Short mmCIF file of C-alpha atoms in Angstrom, two decimals:
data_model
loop_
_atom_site.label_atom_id
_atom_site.label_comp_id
_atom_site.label_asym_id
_atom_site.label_seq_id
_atom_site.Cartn_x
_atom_site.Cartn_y
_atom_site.Cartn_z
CA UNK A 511 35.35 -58.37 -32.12
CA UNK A 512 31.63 -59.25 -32.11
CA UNK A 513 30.79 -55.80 -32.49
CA UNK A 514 32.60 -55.24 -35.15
CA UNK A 515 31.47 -58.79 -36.94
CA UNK A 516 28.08 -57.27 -36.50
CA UNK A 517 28.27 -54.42 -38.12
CA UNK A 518 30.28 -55.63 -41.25
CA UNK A 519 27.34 -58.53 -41.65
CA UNK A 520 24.60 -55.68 -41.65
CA UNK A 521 23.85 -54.30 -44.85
CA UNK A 522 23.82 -50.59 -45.52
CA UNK A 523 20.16 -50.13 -45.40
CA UNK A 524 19.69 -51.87 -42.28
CA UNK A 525 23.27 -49.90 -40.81
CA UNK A 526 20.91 -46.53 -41.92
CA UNK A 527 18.06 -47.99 -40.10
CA UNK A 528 19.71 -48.84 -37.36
CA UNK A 529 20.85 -44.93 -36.61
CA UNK A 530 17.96 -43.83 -37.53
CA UNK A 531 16.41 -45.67 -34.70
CA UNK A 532 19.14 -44.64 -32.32
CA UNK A 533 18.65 -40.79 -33.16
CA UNK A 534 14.57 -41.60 -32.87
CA UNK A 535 15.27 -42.75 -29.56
CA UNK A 536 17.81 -40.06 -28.38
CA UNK A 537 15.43 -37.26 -29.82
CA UNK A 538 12.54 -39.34 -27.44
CA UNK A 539 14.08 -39.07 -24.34
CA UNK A 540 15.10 -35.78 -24.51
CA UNK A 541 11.13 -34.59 -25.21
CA UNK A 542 10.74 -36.73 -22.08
CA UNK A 543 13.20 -34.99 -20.28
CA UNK A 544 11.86 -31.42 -21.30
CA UNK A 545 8.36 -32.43 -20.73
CA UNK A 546 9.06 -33.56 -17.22
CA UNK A 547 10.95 -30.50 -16.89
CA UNK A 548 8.45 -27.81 -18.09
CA UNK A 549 5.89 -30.47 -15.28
CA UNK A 550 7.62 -30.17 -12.79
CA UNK A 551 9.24 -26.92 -13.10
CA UNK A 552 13.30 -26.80 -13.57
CA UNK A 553 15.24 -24.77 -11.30
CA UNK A 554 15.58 -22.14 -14.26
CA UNK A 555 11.97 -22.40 -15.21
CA UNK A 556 11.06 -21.83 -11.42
CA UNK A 557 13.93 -18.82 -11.06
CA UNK A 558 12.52 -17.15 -14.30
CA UNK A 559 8.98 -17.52 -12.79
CA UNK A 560 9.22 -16.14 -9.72
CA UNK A 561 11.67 -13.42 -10.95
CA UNK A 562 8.47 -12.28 -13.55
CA UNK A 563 5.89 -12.48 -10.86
CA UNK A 564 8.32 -10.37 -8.17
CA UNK A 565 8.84 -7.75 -10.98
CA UNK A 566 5.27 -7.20 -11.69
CA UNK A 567 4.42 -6.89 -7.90
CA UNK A 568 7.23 -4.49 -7.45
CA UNK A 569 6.39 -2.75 -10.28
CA UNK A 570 2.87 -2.19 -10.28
CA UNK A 571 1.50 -3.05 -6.38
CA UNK A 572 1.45 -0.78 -3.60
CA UNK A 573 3.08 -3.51 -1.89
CA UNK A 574 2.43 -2.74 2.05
CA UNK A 575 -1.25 -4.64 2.39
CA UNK A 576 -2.86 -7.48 1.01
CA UNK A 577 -6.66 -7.25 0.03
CA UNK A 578 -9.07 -10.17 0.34
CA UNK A 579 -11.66 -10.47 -1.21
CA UNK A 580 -14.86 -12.56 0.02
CA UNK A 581 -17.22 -13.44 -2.84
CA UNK A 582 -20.59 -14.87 -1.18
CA UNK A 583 -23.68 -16.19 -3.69
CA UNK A 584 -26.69 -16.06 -1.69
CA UNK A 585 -29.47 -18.17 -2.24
CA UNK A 586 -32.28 -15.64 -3.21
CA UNK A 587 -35.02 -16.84 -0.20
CA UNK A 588 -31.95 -16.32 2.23
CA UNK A 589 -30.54 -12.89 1.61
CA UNK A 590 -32.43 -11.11 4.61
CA UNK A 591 -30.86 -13.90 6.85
CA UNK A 592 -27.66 -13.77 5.67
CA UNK A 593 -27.25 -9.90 5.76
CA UNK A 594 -27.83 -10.40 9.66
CA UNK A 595 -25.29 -13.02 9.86
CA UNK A 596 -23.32 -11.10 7.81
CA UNK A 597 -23.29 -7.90 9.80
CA UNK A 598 -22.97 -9.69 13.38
CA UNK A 599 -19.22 -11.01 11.79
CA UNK A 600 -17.62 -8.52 9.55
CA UNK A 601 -19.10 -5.25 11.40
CA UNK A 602 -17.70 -7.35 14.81
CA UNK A 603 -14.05 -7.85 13.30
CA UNK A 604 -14.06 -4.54 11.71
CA UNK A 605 -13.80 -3.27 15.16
CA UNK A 606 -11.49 -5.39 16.96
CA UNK A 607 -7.68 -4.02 17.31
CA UNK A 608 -6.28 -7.10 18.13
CA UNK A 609 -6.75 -8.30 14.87
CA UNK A 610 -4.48 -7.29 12.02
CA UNK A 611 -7.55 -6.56 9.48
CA UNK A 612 -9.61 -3.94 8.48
CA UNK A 613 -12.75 -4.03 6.31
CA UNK A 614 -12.85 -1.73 3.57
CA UNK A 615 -16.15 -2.19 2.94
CA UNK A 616 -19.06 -4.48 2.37
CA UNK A 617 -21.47 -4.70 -0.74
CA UNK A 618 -24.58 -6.25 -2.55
CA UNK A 619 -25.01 -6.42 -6.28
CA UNK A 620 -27.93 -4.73 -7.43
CA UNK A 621 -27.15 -4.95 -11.17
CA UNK A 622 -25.28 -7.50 -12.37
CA UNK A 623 -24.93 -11.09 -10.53
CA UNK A 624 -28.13 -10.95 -8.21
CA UNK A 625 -27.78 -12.25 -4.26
CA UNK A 626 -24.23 -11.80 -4.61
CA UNK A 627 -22.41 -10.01 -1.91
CA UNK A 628 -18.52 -8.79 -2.09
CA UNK A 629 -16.71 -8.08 1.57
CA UNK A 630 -13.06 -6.53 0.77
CA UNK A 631 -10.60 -6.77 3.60
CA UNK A 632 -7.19 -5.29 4.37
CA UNK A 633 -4.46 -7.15 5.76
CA UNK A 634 -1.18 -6.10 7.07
CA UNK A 635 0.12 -7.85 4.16
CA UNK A 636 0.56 -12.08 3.94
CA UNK A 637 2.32 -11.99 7.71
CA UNK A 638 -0.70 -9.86 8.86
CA UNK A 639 -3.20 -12.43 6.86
CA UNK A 640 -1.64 -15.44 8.46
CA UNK A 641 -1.75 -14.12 12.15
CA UNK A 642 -5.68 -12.75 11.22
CA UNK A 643 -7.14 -16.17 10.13
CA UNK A 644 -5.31 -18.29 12.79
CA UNK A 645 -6.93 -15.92 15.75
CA UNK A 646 -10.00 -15.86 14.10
CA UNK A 647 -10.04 -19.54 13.90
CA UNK A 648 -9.60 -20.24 17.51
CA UNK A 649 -12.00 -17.67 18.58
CA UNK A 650 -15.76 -16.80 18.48
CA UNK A 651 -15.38 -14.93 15.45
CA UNK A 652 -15.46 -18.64 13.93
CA UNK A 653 -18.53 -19.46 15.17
CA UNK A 654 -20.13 -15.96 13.70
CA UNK A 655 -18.76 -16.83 10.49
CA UNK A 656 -20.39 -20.34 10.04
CA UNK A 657 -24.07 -18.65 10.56
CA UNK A 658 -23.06 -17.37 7.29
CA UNK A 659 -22.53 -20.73 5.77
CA UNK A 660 -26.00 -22.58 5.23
CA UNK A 661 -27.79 -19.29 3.59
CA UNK A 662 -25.04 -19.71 0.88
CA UNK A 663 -24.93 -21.16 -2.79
CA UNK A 664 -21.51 -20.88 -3.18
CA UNK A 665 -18.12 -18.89 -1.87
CA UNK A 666 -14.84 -17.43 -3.56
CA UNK A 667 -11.65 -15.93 -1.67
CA UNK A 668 -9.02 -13.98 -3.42
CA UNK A 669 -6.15 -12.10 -2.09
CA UNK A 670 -5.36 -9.14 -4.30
CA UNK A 671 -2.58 -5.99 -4.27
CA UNK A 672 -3.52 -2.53 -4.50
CA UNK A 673 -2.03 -1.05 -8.24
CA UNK A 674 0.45 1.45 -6.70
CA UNK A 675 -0.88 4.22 -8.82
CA UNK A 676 -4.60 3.62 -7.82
CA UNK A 677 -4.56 2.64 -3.66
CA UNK A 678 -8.14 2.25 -1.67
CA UNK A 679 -9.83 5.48 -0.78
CA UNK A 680 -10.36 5.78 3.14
CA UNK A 681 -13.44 4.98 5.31
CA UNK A 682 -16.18 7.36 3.95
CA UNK A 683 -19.76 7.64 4.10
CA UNK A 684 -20.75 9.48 0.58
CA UNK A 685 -24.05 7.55 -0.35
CA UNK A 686 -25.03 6.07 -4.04
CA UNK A 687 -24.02 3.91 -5.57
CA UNK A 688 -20.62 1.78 -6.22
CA UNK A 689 -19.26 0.19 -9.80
CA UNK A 690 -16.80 -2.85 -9.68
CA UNK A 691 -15.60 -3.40 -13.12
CA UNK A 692 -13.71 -6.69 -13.32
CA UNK A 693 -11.59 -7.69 -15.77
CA UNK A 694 -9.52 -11.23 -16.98
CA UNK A 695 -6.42 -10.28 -18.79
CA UNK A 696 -4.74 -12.41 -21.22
CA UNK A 697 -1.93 -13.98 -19.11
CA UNK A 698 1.28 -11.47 -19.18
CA UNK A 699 -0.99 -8.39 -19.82
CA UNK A 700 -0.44 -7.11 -16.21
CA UNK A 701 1.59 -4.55 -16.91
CA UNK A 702 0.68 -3.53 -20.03
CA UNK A 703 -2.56 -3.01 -18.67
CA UNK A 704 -1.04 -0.99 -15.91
CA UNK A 705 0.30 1.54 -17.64
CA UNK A 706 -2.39 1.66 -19.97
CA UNK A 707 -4.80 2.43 -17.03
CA UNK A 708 -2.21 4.57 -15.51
CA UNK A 709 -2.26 6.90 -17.94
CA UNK A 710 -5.84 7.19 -18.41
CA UNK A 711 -6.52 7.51 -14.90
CA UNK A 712 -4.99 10.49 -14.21
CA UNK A 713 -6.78 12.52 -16.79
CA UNK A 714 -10.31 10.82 -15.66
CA UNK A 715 -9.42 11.46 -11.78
CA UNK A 716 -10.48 14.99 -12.37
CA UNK A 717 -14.38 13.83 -13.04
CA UNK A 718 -14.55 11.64 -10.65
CA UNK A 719 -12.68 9.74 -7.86
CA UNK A 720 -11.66 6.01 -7.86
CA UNK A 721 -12.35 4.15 -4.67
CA UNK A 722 -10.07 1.67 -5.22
CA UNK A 723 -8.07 -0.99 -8.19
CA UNK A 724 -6.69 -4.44 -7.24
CA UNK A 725 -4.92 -7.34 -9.44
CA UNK A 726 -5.37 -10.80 -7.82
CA UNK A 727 -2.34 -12.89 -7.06
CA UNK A 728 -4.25 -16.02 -5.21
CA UNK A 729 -7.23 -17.26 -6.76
CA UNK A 730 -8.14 -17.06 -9.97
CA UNK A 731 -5.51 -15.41 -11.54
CA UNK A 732 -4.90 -12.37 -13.88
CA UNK A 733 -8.05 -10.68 -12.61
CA UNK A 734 -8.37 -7.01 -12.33
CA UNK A 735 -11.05 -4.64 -10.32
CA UNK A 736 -11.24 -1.31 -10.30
CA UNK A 737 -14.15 0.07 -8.01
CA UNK A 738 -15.77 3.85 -8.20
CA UNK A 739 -18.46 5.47 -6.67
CA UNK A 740 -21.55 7.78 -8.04
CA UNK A 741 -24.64 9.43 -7.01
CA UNK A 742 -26.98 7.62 -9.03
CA UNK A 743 -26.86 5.58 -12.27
CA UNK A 744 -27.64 9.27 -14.19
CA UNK A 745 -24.47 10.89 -12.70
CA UNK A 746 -22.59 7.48 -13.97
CA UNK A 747 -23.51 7.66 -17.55
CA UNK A 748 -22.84 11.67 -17.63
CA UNK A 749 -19.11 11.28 -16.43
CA UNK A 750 -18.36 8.01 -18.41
CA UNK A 751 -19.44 10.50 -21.36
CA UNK A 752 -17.33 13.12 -19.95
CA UNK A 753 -14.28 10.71 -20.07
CA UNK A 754 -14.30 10.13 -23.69
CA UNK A 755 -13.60 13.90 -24.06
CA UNK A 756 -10.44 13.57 -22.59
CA UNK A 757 -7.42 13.13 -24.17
CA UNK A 758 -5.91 9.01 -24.58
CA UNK A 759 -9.32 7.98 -22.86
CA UNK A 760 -10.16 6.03 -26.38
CA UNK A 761 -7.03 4.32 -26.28
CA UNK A 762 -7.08 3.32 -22.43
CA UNK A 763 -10.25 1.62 -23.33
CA UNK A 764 -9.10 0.15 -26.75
CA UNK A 765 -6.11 -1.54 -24.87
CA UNK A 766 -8.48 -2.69 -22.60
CA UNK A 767 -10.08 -4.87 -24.59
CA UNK A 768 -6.86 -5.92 -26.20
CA UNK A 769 -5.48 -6.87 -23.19
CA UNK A 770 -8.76 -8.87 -21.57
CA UNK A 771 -10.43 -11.88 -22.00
CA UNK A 772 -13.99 -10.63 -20.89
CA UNK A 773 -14.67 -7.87 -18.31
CA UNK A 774 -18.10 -7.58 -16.19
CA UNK A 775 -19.83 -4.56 -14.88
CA UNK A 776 -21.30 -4.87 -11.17
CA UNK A 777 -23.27 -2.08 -9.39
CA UNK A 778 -23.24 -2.31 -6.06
CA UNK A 779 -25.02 -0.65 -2.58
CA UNK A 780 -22.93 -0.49 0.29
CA UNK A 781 -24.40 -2.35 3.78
CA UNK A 782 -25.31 -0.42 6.50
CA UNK A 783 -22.12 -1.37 8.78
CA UNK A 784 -19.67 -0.55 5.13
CA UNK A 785 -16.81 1.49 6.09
CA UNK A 786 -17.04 2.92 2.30
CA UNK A 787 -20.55 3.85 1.97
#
């Protein structure tokens, strides 16, 4: 009865007003409800995450080891010390069967991002990582590993899959030097820029062999590397001319830079303990 009193003693304009504000509040909580949703991730939203990310590791990963990748920044009146701490921990672990890791190979930047070092291990994928860095932990190999520490500026970790289509060249010792290319795709490029490179790789395999191509999946996300190795800087230009020659190299490198955000060029020298050298 009161209700109904009520709304016969409203007049129409305030009756309008009065829905309007109802439907302004309904249309409210539901952005609420969506926002907190998309924050903390619906079931849905999850499942149709996860699903994407499984389907471009299946896809695109040669999916039996997991790469890490050890970014060190030197200070520059340190480097000669830390290259001796370096080489009394990764040329020690390198060697030990116990542990579930092997080190592909150990560089410094020549050109590029001075007194920085990259160390590239291999795990038996995420079970073998876990197992790795707990023994290491409670071992001596910890101790090694903190010499490391003060002669730093800074530190980076990453653990990256092999692309399927492009796995890590075995323990060699070929001299020259090495040329990590790194790339940061536009989020959802991944595969787009795998079959771009796929493609392109094939026909440029002929010139000259690729050591190795990763995609990062902890860390800093939707990177790319792809790492080859040369002579001398001479023998580099004359087969990245040769490439252009071949057929759909333009358009692996015009998708390229569709695909990426920026890309960097690092030439590297193996250290004297480097599997890949």
């Amino acid at each position: 009865m009161l209700a109904r009193l009520s709304t016969r003693a409203l007049k129409p304009s305030a009756i309008q007003a009065a829905a309007q504000a109802t439907r302004t509040i309904s249309v409210q909580v539901r952005v609420v409800l969506n926002y907190q949703s998309i924050l903390h991730g619906s079931p849905e939203a999850q499942a149709e995450g996860d699903v994407q990310v499984q389907q471009h590791s299946r896809l695109v990963a040669r999916g039996k080891y997991v790469h890490g990748f050890e970014i060190h920044r030197v200070k520059p009146s340190e480097v000669a010390n830390y290259k001796k701490a370096a080489t009394d921990y990764y040329a020690t672990i390198k060697d030990d069967p116990e542990l579930r890791v092997k080190l592909s190979g150990s560089w410094e930047v020549v050109v590029g991002e001075q007194d920085t070092f990259f160390h590239i291990l291999e795990y038996e994928n995420y079970d073998g990582y876990d197992k790795t860095v707990a023994k290491i932990r409670n071992s001596e190999y910890q101790n090694a590993y903190s010499k490391m520490i003060p002669y730093l500026n800074s530190r980076e970790s990453q653990l990256c899959q092999e692309f399927a289509f492009f796995p890590t060249a075995p323990p060699h010792s070929e001299g020259g030097i090495f040329e990590l290319r790194k790339y940061q795709l536009k989020p959802g490029a991944l595969l787009e820029w795998e079959q771009a490179w796929r493609k392109g790789i094939e026909a440029r395999r002929h010139y000259v062999e690729p050591v190795g191509a990763w995609f990062s999946q902890i860390g800093r996300l939707h990177q790319v590397y792809h790492m080859w190795q040369y002579s001398d800087l001479a023998t580099r230009k004359e087969k990245r001319e040769e490439a252009w020659q071949l057929d759909g190299w333009s358009e692996t490198v015009a998708k390229t830079a569709q695909f990426s955000k920026f890309m960097d060029s690092l030439i590297l020298e193996a250290l004297p303990y480097s599997p890949l050298k």
